[in-house]
PDB file of N, CA and C in Angstrom:
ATOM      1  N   UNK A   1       0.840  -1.187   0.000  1.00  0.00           N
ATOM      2  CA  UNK A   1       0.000   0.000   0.000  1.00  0.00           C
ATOM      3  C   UNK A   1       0.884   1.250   0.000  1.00  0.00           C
ATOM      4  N   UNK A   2       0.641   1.831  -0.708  1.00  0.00           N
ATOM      5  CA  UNK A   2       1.088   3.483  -0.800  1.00  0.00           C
ATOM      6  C   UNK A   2       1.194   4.351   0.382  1.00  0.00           C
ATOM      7  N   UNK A   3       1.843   5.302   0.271  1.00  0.00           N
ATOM      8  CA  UNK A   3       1.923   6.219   1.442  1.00  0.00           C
ATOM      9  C   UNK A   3       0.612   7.249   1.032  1.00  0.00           C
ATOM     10  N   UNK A   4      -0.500   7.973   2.275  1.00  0.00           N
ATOM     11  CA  UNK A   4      -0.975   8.754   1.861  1.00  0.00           C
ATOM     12  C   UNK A   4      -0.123  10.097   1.987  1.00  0.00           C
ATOM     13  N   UNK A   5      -0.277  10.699   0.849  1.00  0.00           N
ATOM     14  CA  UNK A   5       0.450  12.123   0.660  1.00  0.00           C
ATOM     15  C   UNK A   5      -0.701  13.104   0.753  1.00  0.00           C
ATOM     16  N   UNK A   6      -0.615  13.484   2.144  1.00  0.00           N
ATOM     17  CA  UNK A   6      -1.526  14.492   2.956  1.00  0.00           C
ATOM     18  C   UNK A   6      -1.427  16.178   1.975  1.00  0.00           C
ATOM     19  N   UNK A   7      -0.510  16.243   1.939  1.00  0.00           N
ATOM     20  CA  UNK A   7      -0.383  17.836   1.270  1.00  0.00           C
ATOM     21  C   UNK A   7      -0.817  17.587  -0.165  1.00  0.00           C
ATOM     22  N   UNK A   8      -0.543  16.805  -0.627  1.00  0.00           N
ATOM     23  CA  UNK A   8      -0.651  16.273  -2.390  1.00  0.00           C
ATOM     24  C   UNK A   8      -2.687  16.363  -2.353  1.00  0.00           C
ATOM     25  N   UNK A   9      -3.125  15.575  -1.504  1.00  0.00           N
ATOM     26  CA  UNK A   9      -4.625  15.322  -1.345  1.00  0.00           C
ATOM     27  C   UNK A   9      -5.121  16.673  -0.919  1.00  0.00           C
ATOM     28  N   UNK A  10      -5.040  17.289  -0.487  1.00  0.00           N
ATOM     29  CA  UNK A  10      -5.071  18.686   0.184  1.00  0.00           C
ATOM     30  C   UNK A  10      -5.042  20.042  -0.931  1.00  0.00           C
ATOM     31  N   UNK A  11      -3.988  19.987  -1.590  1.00  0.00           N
ATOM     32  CA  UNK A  11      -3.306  20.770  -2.707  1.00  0.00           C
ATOM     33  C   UNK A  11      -4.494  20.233  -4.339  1.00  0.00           C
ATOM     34  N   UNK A  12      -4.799  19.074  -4.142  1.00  0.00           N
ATOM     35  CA  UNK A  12      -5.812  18.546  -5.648  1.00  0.00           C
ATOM     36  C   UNK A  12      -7.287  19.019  -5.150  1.00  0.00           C
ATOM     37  N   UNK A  13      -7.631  18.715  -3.998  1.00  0.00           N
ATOM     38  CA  UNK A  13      -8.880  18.848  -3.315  1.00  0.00           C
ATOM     39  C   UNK A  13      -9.190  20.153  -3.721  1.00  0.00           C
ATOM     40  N   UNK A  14      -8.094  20.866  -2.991  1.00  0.00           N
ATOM     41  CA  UNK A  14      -8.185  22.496  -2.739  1.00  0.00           C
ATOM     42  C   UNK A  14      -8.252  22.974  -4.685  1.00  0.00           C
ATOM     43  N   UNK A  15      -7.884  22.500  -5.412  1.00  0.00           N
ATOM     44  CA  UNK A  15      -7.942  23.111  -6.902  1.00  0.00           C
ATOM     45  C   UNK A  15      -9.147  22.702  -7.605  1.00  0.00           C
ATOM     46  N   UNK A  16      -9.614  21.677  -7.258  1.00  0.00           N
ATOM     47  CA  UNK A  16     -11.263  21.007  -7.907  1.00  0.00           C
ATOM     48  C   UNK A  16     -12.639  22.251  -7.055  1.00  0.00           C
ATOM     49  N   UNK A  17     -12.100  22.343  -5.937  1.00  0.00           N
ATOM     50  CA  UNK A  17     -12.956  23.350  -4.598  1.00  0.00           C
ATOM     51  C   UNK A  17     -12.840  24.601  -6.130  1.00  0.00           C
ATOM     52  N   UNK A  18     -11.962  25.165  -5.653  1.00  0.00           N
ATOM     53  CA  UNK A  18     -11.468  26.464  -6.268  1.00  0.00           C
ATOM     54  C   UNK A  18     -12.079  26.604  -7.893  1.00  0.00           C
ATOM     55  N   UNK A  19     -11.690  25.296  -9.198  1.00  0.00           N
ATOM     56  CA  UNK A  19     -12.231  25.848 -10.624  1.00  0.00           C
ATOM     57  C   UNK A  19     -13.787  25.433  -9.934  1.00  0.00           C
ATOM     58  N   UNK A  20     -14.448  25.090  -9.191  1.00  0.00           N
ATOM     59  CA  UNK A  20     -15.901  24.845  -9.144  1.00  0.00           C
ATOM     60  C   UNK A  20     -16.396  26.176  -8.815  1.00  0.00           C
ATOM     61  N   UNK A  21     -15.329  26.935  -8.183  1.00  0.00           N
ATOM     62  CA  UNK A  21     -16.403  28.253  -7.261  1.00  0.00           C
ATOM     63  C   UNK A  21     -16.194  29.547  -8.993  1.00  0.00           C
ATOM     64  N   UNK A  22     -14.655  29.243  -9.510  1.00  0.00           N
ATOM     65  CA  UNK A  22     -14.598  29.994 -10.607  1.00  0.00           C
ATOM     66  C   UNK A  22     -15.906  29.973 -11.746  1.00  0.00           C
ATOM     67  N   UNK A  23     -16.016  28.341 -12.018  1.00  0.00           N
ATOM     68  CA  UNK A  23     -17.222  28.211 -12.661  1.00  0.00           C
ATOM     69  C   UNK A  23     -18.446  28.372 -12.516  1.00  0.00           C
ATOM     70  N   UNK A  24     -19.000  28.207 -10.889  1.00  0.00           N
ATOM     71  CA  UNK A  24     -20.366  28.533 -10.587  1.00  0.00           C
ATOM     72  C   UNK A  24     -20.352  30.592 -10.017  1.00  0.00           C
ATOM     73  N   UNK A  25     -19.390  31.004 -10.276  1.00  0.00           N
ATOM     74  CA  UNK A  25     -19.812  32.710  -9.474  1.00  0.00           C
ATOM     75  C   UNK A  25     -18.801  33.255 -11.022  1.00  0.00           C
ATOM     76  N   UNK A  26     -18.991  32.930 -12.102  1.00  0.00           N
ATOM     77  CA  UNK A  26     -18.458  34.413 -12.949  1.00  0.00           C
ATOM     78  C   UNK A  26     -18.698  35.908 -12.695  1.00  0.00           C
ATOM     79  N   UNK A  27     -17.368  36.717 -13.062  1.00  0.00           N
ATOM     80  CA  UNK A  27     -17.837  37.649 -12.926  1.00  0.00           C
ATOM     81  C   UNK A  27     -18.929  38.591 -14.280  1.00  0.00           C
ATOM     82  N   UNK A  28     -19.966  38.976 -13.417  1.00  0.00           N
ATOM     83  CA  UNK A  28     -21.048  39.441 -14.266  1.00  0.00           C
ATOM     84  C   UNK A  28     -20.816  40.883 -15.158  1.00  0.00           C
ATOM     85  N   UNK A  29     -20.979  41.060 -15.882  1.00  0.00           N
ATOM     86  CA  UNK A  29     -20.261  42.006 -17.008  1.00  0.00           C
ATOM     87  C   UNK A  29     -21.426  43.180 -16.032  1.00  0.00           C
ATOM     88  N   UNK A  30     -20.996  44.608 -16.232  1.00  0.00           N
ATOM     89  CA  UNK A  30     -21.858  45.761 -15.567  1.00  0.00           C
ATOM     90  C   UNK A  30     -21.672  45.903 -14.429  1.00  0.00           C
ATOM     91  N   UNK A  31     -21.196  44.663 -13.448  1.00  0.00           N
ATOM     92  CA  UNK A  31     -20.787  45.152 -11.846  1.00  0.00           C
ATOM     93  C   UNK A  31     -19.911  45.992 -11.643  1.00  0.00           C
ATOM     94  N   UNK A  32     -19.985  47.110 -10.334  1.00  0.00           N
ATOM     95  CA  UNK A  32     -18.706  48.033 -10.312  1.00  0.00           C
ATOM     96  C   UNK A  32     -17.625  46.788  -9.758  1.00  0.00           C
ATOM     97  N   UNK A  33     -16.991  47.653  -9.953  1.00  0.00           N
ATOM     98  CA  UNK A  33     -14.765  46.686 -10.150  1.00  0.00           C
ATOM     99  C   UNK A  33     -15.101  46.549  -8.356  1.00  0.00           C
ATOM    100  N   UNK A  34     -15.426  47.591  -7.444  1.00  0.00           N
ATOM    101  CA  UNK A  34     -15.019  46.992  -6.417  1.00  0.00           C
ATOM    102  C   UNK A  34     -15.816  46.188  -5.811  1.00  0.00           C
ATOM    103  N   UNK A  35     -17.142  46.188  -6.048  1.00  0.00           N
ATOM    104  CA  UNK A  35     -18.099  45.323  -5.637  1.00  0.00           C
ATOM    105  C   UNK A  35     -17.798  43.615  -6.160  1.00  0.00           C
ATOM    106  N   UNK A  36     -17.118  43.930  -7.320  1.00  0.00           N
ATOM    107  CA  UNK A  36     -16.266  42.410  -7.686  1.00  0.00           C
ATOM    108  C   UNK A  36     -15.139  42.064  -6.766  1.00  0.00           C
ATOM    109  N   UNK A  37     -14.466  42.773  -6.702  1.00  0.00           N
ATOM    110  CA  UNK A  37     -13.812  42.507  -5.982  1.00  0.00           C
ATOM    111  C   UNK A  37     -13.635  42.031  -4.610  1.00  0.00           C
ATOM    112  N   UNK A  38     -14.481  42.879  -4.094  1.00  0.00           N
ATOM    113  CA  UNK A  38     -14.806  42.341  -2.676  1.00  0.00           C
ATOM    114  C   UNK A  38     -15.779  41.267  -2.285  1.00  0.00           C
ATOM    115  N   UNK A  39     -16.489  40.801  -3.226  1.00  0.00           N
ATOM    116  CA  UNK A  39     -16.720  39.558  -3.566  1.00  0.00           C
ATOM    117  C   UNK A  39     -16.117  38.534  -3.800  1.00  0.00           C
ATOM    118  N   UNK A  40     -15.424  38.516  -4.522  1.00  0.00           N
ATOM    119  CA  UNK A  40     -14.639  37.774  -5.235  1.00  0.00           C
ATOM    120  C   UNK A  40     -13.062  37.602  -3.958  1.00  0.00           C
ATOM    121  N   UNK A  41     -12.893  38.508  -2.975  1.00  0.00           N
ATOM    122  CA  UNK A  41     -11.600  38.146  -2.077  1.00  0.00           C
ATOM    123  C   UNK A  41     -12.583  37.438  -0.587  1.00  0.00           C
ATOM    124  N   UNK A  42     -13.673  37.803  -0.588  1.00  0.00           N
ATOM    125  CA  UNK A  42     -14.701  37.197   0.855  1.00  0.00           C
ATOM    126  C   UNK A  42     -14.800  35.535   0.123  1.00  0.00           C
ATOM    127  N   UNK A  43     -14.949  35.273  -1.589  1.00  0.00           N
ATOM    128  CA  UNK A  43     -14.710  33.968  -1.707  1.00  0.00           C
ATOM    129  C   UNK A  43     -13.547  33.115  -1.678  1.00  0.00           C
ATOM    130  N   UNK A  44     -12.924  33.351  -2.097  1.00  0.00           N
ATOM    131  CA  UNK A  44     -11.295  33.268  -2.615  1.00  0.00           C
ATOM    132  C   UNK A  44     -10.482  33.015  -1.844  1.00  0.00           C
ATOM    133  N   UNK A  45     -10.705  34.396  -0.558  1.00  0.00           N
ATOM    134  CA  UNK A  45      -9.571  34.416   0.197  1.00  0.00           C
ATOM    135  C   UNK A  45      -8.951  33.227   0.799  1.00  0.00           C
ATOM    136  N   UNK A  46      -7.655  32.907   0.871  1.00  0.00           N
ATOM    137  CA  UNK A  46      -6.997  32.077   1.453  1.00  0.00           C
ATOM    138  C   UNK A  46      -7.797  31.651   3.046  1.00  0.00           C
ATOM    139  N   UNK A  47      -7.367  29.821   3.378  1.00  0.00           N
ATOM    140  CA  UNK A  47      -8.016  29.827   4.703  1.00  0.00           C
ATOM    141  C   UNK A  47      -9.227  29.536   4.751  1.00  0.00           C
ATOM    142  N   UNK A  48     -10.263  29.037   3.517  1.00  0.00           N
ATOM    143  CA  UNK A  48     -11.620  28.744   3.562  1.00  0.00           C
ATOM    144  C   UNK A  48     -11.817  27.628   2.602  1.00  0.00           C
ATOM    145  N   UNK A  49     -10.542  26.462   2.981  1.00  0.00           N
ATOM    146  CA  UNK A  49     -11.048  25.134   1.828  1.00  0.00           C
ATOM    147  C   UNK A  49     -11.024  24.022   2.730  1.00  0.00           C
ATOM    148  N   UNK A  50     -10.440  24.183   3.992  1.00  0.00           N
ATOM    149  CA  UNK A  50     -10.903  22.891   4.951  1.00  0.00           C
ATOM    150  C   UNK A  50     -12.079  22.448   4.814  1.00  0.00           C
ATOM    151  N   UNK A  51     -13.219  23.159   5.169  1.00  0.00           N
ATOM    152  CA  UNK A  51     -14.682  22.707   5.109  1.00  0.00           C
ATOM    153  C   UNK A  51     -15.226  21.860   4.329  1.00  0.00           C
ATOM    154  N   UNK A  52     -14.744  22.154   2.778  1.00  0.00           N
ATOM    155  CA  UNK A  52     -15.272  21.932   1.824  1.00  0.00           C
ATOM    156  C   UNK A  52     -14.218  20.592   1.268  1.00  0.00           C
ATOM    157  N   UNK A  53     -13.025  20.660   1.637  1.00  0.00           N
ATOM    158  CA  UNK A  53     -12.176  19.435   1.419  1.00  0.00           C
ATOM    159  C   UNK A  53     -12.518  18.217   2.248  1.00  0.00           C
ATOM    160  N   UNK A  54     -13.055  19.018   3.910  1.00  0.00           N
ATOM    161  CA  UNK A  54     -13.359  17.364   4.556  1.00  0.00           C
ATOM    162  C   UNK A  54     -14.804  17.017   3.977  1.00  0.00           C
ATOM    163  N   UNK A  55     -15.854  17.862   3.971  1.00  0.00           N
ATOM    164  CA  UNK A  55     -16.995  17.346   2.835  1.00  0.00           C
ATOM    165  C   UNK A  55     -16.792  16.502   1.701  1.00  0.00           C
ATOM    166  N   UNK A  56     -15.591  16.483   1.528  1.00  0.00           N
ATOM    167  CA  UNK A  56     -15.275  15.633   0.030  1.00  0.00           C
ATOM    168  C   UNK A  56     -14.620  14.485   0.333  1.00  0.00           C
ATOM    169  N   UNK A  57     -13.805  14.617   1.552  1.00  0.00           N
ATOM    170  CA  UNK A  57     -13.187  13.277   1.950  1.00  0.00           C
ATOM    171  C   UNK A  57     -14.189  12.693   2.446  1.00  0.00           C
ATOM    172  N   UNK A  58     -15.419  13.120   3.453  1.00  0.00           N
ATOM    173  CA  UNK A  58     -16.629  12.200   3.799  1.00  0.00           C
ATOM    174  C   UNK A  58     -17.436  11.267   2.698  1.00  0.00           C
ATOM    175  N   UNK A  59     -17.594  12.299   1.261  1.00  0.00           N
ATOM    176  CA  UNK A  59     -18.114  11.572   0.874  1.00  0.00           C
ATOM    177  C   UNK A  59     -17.376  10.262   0.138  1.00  0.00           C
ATOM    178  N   UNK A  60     -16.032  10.293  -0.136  1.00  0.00           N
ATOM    179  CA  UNK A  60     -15.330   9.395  -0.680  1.00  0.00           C
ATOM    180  C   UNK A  60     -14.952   8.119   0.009  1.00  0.00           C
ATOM    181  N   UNK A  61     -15.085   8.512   1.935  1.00  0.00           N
ATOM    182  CA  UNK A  61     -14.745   7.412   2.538  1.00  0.00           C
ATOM    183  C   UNK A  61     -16.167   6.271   2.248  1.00  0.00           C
ATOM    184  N   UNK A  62     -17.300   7.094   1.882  1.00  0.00           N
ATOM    185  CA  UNK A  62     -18.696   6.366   1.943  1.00  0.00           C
ATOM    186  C   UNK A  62     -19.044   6.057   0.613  1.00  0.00           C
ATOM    187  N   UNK A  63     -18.223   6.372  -0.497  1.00  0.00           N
ATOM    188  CA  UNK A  63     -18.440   6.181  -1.847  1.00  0.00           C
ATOM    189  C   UNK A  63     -18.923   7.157  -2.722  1.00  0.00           C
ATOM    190  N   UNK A  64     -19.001   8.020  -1.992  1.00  0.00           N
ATOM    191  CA  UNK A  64     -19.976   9.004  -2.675  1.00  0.00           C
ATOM    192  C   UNK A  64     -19.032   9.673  -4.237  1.00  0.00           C
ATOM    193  N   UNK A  65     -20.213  10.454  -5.091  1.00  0.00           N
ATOM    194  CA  UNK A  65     -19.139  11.396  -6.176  1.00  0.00           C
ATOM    195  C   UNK A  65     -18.924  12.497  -5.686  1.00  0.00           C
ATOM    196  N   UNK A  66     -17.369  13.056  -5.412  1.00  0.00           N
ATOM    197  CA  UNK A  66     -17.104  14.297  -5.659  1.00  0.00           C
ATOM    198  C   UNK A  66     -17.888  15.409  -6.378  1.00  0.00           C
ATOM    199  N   UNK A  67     -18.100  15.107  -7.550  1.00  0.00           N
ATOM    200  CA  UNK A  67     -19.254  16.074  -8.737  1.00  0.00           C
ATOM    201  C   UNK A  67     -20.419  15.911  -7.809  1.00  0.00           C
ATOM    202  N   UNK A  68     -20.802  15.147  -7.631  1.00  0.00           N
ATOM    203  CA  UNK A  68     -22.378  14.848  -6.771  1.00  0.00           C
ATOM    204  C   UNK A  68     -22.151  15.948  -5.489  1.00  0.00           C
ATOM    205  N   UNK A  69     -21.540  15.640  -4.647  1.00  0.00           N
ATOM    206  CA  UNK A  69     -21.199  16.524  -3.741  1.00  0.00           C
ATOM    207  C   UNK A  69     -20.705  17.371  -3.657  1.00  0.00           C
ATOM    208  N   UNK A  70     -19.791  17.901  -4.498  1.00  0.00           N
ATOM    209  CA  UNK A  70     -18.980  19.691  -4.521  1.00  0.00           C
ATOM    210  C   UNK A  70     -20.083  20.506  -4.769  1.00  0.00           C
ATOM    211  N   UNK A  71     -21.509  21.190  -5.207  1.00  0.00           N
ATOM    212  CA  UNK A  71     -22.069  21.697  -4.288  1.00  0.00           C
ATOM    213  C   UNK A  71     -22.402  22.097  -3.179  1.00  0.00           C
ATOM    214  N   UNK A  72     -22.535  20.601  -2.463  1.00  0.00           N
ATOM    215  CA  UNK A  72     -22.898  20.723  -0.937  1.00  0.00           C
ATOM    216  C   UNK A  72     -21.668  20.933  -0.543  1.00  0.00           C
ATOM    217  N   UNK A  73     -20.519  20.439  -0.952  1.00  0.00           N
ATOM    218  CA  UNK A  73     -18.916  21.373   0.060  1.00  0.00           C
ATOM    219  C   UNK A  73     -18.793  22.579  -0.503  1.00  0.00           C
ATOM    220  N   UNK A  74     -18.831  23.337  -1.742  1.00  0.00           N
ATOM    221  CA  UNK A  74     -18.614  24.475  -1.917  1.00  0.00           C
ATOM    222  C   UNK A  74     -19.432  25.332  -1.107  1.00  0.00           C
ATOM    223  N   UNK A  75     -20.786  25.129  -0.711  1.00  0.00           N
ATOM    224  CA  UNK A  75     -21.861  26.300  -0.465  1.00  0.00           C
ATOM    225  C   UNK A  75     -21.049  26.905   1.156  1.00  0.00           C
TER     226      UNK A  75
END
């Protein structure tokens, strides 16, 4: 059996989290720049992918899909 590589699982998790929030919140053409912005750093900001990474390890220890569930960990 393999070693688990904690940072490696962590670091892939955290990038599937991240293009899901890029793809579900575009930015909307007509918004002012800072109202994007400050949106866009309250999502983003560093420090807010634990939640949503152990949501994803729950569902994998139980079988579940990632796609099925990255909703319910992103929200």
């Amino acid at each position: 059996m393999a070693a688990f590589e904690l940072k490696a699982y962590l670091s892939e998790r955290k990038q599937r989290v991240d293009a899901y929030l890029e793809e579900s919140f575009p930015v909307a053409a007509g918004l002012e720049k800072s109202v994007v912005d400050a949106a866009r750093y309250s999502l983003f900001a560093g420090g807010k992918r634990l939640r949503p990474i152990l949501c994803l390890a729950s569902a994998e220890v139980v079988g579940g899909s990632l796609d099925t569930v990255m909703p319910v960990a992103a929200a």
